mmCIF file of C-alpha atoms in Angstrom:
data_model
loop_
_atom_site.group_PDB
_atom_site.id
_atom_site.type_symbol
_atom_site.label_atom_id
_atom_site.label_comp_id
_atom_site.label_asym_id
_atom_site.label_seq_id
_atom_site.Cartn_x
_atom_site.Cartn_y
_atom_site.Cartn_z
ATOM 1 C CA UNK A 94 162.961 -20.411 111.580
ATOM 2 C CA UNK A 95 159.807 -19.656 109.764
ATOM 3 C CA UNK A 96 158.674 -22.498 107.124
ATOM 4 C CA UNK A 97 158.324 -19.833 104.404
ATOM 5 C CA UNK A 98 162.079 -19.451 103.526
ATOM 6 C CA UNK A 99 163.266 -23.323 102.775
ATOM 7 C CA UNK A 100 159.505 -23.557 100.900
ATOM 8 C CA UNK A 101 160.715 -20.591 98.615
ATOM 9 C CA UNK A 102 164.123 -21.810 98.393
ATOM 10 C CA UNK A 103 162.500 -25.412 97.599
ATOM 11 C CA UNK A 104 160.651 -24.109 95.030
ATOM 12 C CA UNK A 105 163.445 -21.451 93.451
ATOM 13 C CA UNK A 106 165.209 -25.162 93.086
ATOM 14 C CA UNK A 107 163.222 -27.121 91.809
ATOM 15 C CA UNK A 108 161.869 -24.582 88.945
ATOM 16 C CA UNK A 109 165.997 -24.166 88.138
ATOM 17 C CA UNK A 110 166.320 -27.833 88.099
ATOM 18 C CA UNK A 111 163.098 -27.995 85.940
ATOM 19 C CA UNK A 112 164.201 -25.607 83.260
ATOM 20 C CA UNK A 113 167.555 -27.083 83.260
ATOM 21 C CA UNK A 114 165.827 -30.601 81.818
ATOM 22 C CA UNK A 115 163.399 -28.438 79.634
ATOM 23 C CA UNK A 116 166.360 -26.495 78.094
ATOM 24 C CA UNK A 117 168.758 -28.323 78.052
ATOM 25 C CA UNK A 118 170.333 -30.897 75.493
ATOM 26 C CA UNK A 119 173.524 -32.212 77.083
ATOM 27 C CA UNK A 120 172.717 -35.532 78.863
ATOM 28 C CA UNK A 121 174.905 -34.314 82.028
ATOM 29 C CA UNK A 122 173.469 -31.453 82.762
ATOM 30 C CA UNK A 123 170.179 -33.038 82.657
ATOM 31 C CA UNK A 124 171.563 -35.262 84.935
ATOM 32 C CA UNK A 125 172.609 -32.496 86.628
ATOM 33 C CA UNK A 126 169.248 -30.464 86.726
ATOM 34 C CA UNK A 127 167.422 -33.666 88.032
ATOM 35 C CA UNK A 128 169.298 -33.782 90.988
ATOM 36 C CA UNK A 129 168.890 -30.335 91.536
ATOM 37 C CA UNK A 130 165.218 -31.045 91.410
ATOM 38 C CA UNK A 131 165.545 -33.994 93.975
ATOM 39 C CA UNK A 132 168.066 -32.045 96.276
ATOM 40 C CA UNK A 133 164.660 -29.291 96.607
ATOM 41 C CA UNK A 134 162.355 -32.573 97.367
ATOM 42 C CA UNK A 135 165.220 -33.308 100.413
ATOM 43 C CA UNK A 136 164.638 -29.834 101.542
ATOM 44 C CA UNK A 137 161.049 -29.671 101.778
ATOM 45 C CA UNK A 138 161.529 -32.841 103.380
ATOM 46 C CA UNK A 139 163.740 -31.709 106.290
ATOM 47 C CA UNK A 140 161.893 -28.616 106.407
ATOM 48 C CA UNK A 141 158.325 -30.122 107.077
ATOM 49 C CA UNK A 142 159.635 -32.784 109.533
ATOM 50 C CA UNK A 143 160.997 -29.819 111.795
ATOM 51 C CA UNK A 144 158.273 -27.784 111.552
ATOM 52 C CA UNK A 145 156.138 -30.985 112.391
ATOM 53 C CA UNK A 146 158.453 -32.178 115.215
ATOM 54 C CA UNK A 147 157.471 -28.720 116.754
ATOM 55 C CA UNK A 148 154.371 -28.938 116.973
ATOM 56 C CA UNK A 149 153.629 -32.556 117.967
ATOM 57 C CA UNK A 150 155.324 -34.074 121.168
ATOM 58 C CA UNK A 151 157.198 -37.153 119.278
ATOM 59 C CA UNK A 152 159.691 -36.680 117.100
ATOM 60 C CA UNK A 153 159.081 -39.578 114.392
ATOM 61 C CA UNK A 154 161.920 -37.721 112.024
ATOM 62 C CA UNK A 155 160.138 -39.630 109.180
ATOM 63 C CA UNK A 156 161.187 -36.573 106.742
ATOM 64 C CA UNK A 157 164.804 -37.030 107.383
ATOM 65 C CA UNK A 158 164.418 -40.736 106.917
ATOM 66 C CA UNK A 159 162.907 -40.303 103.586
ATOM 67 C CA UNK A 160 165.558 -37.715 102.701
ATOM 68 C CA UNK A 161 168.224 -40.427 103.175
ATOM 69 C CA UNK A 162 166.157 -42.447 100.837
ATOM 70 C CA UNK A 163 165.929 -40.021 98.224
ATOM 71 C CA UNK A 164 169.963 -39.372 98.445
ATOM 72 C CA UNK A 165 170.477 -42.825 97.810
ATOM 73 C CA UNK A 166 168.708 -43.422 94.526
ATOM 74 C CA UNK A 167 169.254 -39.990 93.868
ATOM 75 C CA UNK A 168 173.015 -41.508 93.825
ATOM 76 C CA UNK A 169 172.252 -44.310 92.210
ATOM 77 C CA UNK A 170 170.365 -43.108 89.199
ATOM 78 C CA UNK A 171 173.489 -40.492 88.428
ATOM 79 C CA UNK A 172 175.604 -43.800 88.412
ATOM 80 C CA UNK A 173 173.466 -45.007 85.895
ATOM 81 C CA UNK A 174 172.740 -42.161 84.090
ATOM 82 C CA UNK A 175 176.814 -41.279 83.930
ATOM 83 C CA UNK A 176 177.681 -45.058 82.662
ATOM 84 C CA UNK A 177 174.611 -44.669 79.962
ATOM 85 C CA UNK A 178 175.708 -41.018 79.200
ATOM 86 C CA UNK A 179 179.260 -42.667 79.185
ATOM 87 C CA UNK A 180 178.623 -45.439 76.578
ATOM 88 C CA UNK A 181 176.519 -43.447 74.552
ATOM 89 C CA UNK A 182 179.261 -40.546 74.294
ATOM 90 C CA UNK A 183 181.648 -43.869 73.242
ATOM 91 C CA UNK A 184 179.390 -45.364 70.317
ATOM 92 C CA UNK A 185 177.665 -42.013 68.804
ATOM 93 C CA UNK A 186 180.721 -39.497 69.781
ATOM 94 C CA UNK A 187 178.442 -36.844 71.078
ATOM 95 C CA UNK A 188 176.319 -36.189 74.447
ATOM 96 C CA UNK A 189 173.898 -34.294 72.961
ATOM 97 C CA UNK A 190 169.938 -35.230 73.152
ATOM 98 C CA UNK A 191 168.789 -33.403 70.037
ATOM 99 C CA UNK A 192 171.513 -35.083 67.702
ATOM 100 C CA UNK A 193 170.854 -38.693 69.817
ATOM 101 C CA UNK A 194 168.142 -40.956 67.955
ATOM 102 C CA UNK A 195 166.391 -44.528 68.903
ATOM 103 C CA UNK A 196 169.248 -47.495 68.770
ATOM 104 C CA UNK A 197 167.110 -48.939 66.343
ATOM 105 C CA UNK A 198 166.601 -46.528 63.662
ATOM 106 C CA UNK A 199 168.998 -45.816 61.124
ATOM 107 C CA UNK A 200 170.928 -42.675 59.888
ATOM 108 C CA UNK A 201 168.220 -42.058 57.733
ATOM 109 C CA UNK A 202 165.290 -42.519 60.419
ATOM 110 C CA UNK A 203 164.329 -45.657 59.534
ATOM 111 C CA UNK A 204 164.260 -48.805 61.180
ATOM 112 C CA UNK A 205 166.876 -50.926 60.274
ATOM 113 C CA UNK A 206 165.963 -53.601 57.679
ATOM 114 C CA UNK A 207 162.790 -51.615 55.988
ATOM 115 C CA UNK A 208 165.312 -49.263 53.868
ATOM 116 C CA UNK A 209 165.850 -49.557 50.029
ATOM 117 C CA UNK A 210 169.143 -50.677 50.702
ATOM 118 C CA UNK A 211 168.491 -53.763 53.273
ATOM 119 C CA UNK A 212 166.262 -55.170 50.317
ATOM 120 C CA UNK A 213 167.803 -57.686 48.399
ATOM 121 C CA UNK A 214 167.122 -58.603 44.419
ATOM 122 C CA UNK A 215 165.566 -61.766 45.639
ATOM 123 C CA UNK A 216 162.927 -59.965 47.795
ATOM 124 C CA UNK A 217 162.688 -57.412 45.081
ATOM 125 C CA UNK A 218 161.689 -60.057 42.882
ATOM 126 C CA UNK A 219 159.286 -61.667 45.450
ATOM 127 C CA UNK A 220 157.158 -58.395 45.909
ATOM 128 C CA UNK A 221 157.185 -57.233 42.306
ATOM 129 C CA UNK A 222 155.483 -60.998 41.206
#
């Protein structure tokens, strides 16, 4: 097999799995789209280790031992992406990035503490003096 067709399939892959996280504003299928991207890394992987254990005499099979690497964290970054995506989902109700803001910020944007309303009549006092 010619290295050509797993390269272009590689690469059809990964520029799927790159649009998906560009485009896309549910947490899961970013998720999803990322290992899309890392399941075209573990192809090009294989794909080169053949072609190299062809044309040298000793077959290190470093490619495939790297792949197995990659599937592992691949595996555990959707567990922790899923639990995150999970609790997230729990506390805000939705999955979705755009609508998602910083933990610390408020409804209205703001950091919690600096609003009009987290102001007391003692502080109020304080700063006007």
């Amino acid at each position: 097999m010619h290295l050509a067709y797993p390269a272009v399939l590689s690469v059809l892959l990964f520029c799927t799995g790159l649009y998906g996280v560009l485009a896309r504003r549910n947490a899961i299928l970013v998720l999803m789209s990322v290992e899309l991207m890392l399941n075209a890394v573990n192809l090009n992987l294989v794909a080169f280790d053949v072609w190299l254990s062809k044309a040298a005499e000793e077959a290190l099979h470093s490619g495939q031992a790297l792949t197995l690497f990659t599937i592992a964290i691949a595996a555990a970054e959707i567990g922790i992406g899923l639990a995150i995506v999970l609790a997230v989902h729990r506390n805000r109700g939705t999955a979705d990035i755009d609508k998602l803001r910083d933990t610390a910020e408020g409804p209205d944007g703001e950091a919690p503490g600096t609003g009009a309303s987290a102001t007391g009549p003692a502080e109020k006092a304080e700063a006007t003096a």
